[in-house]
């Protein structure tokens, strides 16, 4: 299927021409953005506002346990992760380029941020979040969106698989006792059982509820979310980072900021491509890159952690009927409302429930088809690049390094084989999947796990 051309039944959908510059696009990418009334009419395939609002509610229910989990991975209070997800979702609903895609405080960004928080504290992460947003604006201006959508298949698979392995390894530190391990295993079984049955309530919520009851009744010594920090009781406010205003601060946060900017754009644009295929529509990737940068800058100045698109929640939102920007906005609004209203209940949630959710996230994020013998034999270049990318990601705990290494090696291998065989580049790699669920596991029922 050629880029920009969709062959499907039904009404014609206006396509976005790749490479074509958006009319009136300013440096910040905001001049051609619609005003708030356009939230209810993002495309010809937009769902009614009522459907978008309900889809946002379902997505928010799945966002709560995973957002808290990602905050713990990053080493920050759950309150910060929840407020960051609210801020990010609201901002990206207005300035993003892909309607119905959900962006929040994602796991991939938490993994990159964790070493900076551990070594220098949260205030340095706030500076890195703002700087990452500024870098994303600059990369969007330079046209990086078009480049990232052409990443080699092997590098993309290595990115996803490396992310899954890092998420899984990050949970091992929370298995502090035998009762906790048993709670985690019970939670994993409940989630997979719910996904298999296809129940309409997100299984992660059922798992969290069951494990909370079991922990309160039988394992009172199990660590809880309240032990990790405070939860929000209201709206976020402006926050100026409390760090020395010096060049040393900039050099401290710059490597993390560069990694955050690269990882955020890669995951967001890959997720946007996936949602494009699912909804049979197209979206301006350059505008989405601008939107991610603006959302990170705003979230940083509100004292939040960095964010990007979340694959699982985006799939869940679309499958729940979400098609417009209202669904993204509603997801963030519902998340804050539910947490504020259920504040006392959130504090007694056992950490084991969140660990179980994250283990399922890791297992469903990993692309198991990429290690199938038939596929590995059929696309040797993709296989080598995928393994290398995954290895670099796991060894360095940096997703950006892995993708960069994989892209360079893929280019070198395809160039060499083209010279030796005389075949075109596209004959040396696996074909692009025709369906949205070919490379990313699709959720069953109405539940999805986040890959981000």
mmCIF file of N, CA and C in Angstrom, residues 195-247:
data_model
loop_
_atom_site.group_PDB
_atom_site.id
_atom_site.type_symbol
_atom_site.label_atom_id
_atom_site.label_comp_id
_atom_site.label_asym_id
_atom_site.label_seq_id
_atom_site.Cartn_x
_atom_site.Cartn_y
_atom_site.Cartn_z
ATOM 1 N N UNK A 195 -8.700 -10.852 29.938
ATOM 2 C CA UNK A 195 -8.464 -10.590 28.518
ATOM 3 C C UNK A 195 -8.955 -11.749 27.665
ATOM 4 N N UNK A 196 -8.775 -12.978 28.149
ATOM 5 C CA UNK A 196 -9.206 -14.152 27.388
ATOM 6 C C UNK A 196 -10.728 -14.218 27.298
ATOM 7 N N UNK A 197 -11.401 -13.907 28.393
ATOM 8 C CA UNK A 197 -12.867 -13.948 28.406
ATOM 9 C C UNK A 197 -13.453 -12.791 27.610
ATOM 10 N N UNK A 198 -12.770 -11.646 27.605
ATOM 11 C CA UNK A 198 -13.261 -10.487 26.869
ATOM 12 C C UNK A 198 -14.311 -9.693 27.619
ATOM 13 N N UNK A 199 -14.158 -9.580 28.942
ATOM 14 C CA UNK A 199 -15.117 -8.816 29.727
ATOM 15 C C UNK A 199 -14.986 -7.334 29.407
ATOM 16 N N UNK A 200 -16.052 -6.587 29.652
ATOM 17 C CA UNK A 200 -16.098 -5.185 29.260
ATOM 18 C C UNK A 200 -15.391 -4.278 30.253
ATOM 19 N N UNK A 201 -15.238 -4.708 31.511
ATOM 20 C CA UNK A 201 -14.507 -3.921 32.499
ATOM 21 C C UNK A 201 -13.017 -4.208 32.328
ATOM 22 N N UNK A 202 -12.151 -3.183 32.316
ATOM 23 C CA UNK A 202 -10.716 -3.430 32.170
ATOM 24 C C UNK A 202 -10.207 -4.417 33.216
ATOM 25 N N UNK A 203 -9.633 -5.551 32.811
ATOM 26 C CA UNK A 203 -9.145 -6.541 33.779
ATOM 27 C C UNK A 203 -8.115 -5.994 34.756
ATOM 28 N N UNK A 204 -7.352 -4.983 34.352
ATOM 29 C CA UNK A 204 -6.378 -4.404 35.282
ATOM 30 C C UNK A 204 -7.075 -3.797 36.491
ATOM 31 N N UNK A 205 -8.271 -3.233 36.278
ATOM 32 C CA UNK A 205 -9.035 -2.693 37.402
ATOM 33 C C UNK A 205 -9.567 -3.813 38.292
ATOM 34 N N UNK A 206 -10.042 -4.897 37.681
ATOM 35 C CA UNK A 206 -10.515 -6.037 38.461
ATOM 36 C C UNK A 206 -9.367 -6.616 39.280
ATOM 37 N N UNK A 207 -8.207 -6.772 38.668
ATOM 38 C CA UNK A 207 -7.046 -7.284 39.378
ATOM 39 C C UNK A 207 -6.674 -6.389 40.544
ATOM 40 N N UNK A 208 -6.677 -5.083 40.311
ATOM 41 C CA UNK A 208 -6.335 -4.142 41.378
ATOM 42 C C UNK A 208 -7.324 -4.233 42.535
ATOM 43 N N UNK A 209 -8.621 -4.334 42.221
ATOM 44 C CA UNK A 209 -9.639 -4.432 43.271
ATOM 45 C C UNK A 209 -9.496 -5.716 44.075
ATOM 46 N N UNK A 210 -9.312 -6.848 43.396
ATOM 47 C CA UNK A 210 -9.183 -8.135 44.085
ATOM 48 C C UNK A 210 -7.941 -8.164 44.958
ATOM 49 N N UNK A 211 -6.806 -7.718 44.422
ATOM 50 C CA UNK A 211 -5.570 -7.752 45.200
ATOM 51 C C UNK A 211 -5.620 -6.783 46.381
ATOM 52 N N UNK A 212 -6.345 -5.669 46.234
ATOM 53 C CA UNK A 212 -6.500 -4.747 47.360
ATOM 54 C C UNK A 212 -7.272 -5.407 48.497
ATOM 55 N N UNK A 213 -8.344 -6.106 48.153
ATOM 56 C CA UNK A 213 -9.138 -6.800 49.174
ATOM 57 C C UNK A 213 -8.311 -7.890 49.851
ATOM 58 N N UNK A 214 -7.588 -8.680 49.050
ATOM 59 C CA UNK A 214 -6.775 -9.761 49.607
ATOM 60 C C UNK A 214 -5.666 -9.201 50.490
ATOM 61 N N UNK A 215 -5.014 -8.122 50.036
ATOM 62 C CA UNK A 215 -3.914 -7.550 50.803
ATOM 63 C C UNK A 215 -4.403 -6.969 52.135
ATOM 64 N N UNK A 216 -5.521 -6.266 52.106
ATOM 65 C CA UNK A 216 -6.058 -5.681 53.340
ATOM 66 C C UNK A 216 -6.484 -6.768 54.315
ATOM 67 N N UNK A 217 -7.054 -7.860 53.807
ATOM 68 C CA UNK A 217 -7.573 -8.914 54.676
ATOM 69 C C UNK A 217 -6.498 -9.886 55.157
ATOM 70 N N UNK A 218 -5.520 -10.189 54.291
ATOM 71 C CA UNK A 218 -4.596 -11.272 54.617
ATOM 72 C C UNK A 218 -3.131 -10.852 54.683
ATOM 73 N N UNK A 219 -2.726 -9.843 53.910
ATOM 74 C CA UNK A 219 -1.310 -9.451 53.842
ATOM 75 C C UNK A 219 -1.199 -7.974 54.189
ATOM 76 N N UNK A 220 -1.420 -7.662 55.445
ATOM 77 C CA UNK A 220 -1.432 -6.252 55.862
ATOM 78 C C UNK A 220 -0.066 -5.600 55.751
ATOM 79 N N UNK A 221 1.000 -6.414 55.702
ATOM 80 C CA UNK A 221 2.351 -5.857 55.614
ATOM 81 C C UNK A 221 2.792 -5.542 54.191
ATOM 82 N N UNK A 222 1.945 -5.822 53.199
ATOM 83 C CA UNK A 222 2.317 -5.578 51.803
ATOM 84 C C UNK A 222 2.461 -4.080 51.543
ATOM 85 N N UNK A 223 3.500 -3.640 50.810
ATOM 86 C CA UNK A 223 3.669 -2.213 50.498
ATOM 87 C C UNK A 223 2.469 -1.674 49.710
ATOM 88 N N UNK A 224 2.121 -0.411 49.936
ATOM 89 C CA UNK A 224 0.979 0.212 49.284
ATOM 90 C C UNK A 224 1.411 1.444 48.512
ATOM 91 N N UNK A 225 0.492 1.970 47.707
ATOM 92 C CA UNK A 225 0.765 3.193 46.951
ATOM 93 C C UNK A 225 0.994 4.359 47.902
ATOM 94 N N UNK A 226 0.275 4.374 49.030
ATOM 95 C CA UNK A 226 0.471 5.438 50.008
ATOM 96 C C UNK A 226 1.886 5.491 50.547
ATOM 97 N N UNK A 227 2.580 4.341 50.568
ATOM 98 C CA UNK A 227 3.972 4.317 51.028
ATOM 99 C C UNK A 227 4.908 4.981 50.032
ATOM 100 N N UNK A 228 4.486 5.083 48.776
ATOM 101 C CA UNK A 228 5.338 5.660 47.731
ATOM 102 C C UNK A 228 5.266 7.181 47.682
ATOM 103 N N UNK A 229 4.227 7.781 48.230
ATOM 104 C CA UNK A 229 4.084 9.236 48.203
ATOM 105 C C UNK A 229 2.626 9.652 48.258
ATOM 106 N N UNK A 230 2.390 10.938 48.057
ATOM 107 C CA UNK A 230 1.041 11.486 48.165
ATOM 108 C C UNK A 230 0.323 11.432 46.829
ATOM 109 N N UNK A 231 -0.995 11.552 46.874
ATOM 110 C CA UNK A 231 -1.832 11.570 45.681
ATOM 111 C C UNK A 231 -2.484 12.940 45.536
ATOM 112 N N UNK A 232 -2.862 13.332 44.320
ATOM 113 C CA UNK A 232 -3.417 14.672 44.126
ATOM 114 C C UNK A 232 -4.798 14.832 44.755
ATOM 115 N N UNK A 233 -5.063 16.044 45.205
ATOM 116 C CA UNK A 233 -6.386 16.384 45.740
ATOM 117 C C UNK A 233 -6.993 17.569 45.006
ATOM 118 N N UNK A 234 -6.341 18.045 43.947
ATOM 119 C CA UNK A 234 -6.850 19.178 43.188
ATOM 120 C C UNK A 234 -6.077 19.363 41.903
ATOM 121 N N UNK A 235 -6.256 20.504 41.257
ATOM 122 C CA UNK A 235 -5.603 20.808 39.993
ATOM 123 C C UNK A 235 -4.127 21.138 40.192
ATOM 124 N N UNK A 236 -3.290 20.867 39.188
ATOM 125 C CA UNK A 236 -1.874 21.245 39.291
ATOM 126 C C UNK A 236 -1.703 22.754 39.171
ATOM 127 N N UNK A 237 -0.597 23.247 39.685
ATOM 128 C CA UNK A 237 -0.287 24.669 39.608
ATOM 129 C C UNK A 237 1.079 24.905 38.997
ATOM 130 N N UNK A 238 1.375 26.160 38.685
ATOM 131 C CA UNK A 238 2.664 26.502 38.079
ATOM 132 C C UNK A 238 3.792 26.162 39.048
ATOM 133 N N UNK A 239 4.861 25.606 38.508
ATOM 134 C CA UNK A 239 5.987 25.170 39.335
ATOM 135 C C UNK A 239 7.295 25.564 38.667
ATOM 136 N N UNK A 240 8.082 26.396 39.343
ATOM 137 C CA UNK A 240 9.407 26.763 38.858
ATOM 138 C C UNK A 240 10.421 25.810 39.481
ATOM 139 N N UNK A 241 11.234 25.131 38.693
ATOM 140 C CA UNK A 241 12.176 24.148 39.248
ATOM 141 C C UNK A 241 13.180 24.785 40.195
ATOM 142 N N UNK A 242 13.393 24.146 41.314
ATOM 143 C CA UNK A 242 14.314 24.632 42.340
ATOM 144 C C UNK A 242 15.688 24.009 42.118
ATOM 145 N N UNK A 243 16.397 24.545 41.124
ATOM 146 C CA UNK A 243 17.740 24.065 40.788
ATOM 147 C C UNK A 243 18.650 25.272 40.595
ATOM 148 N N UNK A 244 19.959 25.099 40.730
ATOM 149 C CA UNK A 244 20.884 26.221 40.475
ATOM 150 C C UNK A 244 20.808 26.679 39.024
ATOM 151 N N UNK A 245 20.730 27.967 38.834
ATOM 152 C CA UNK A 245 20.685 28.523 37.484
ATOM 153 C C UNK A 245 22.124 28.684 36.992
ATOM 154 N N UNK A 246 22.683 27.582 36.434
ATOM 155 C CA UNK A 246 24.089 27.567 36.038
ATOM 156 C C UNK A 246 24.264 26.607 34.885
ATOM 157 N N UNK A 247 25.430 26.743 34.204
ATOM 158 C CA UNK A 247 25.726 25.861 33.084
ATOM 159 C C UNK A 247 25.844 24.408 33.538
#
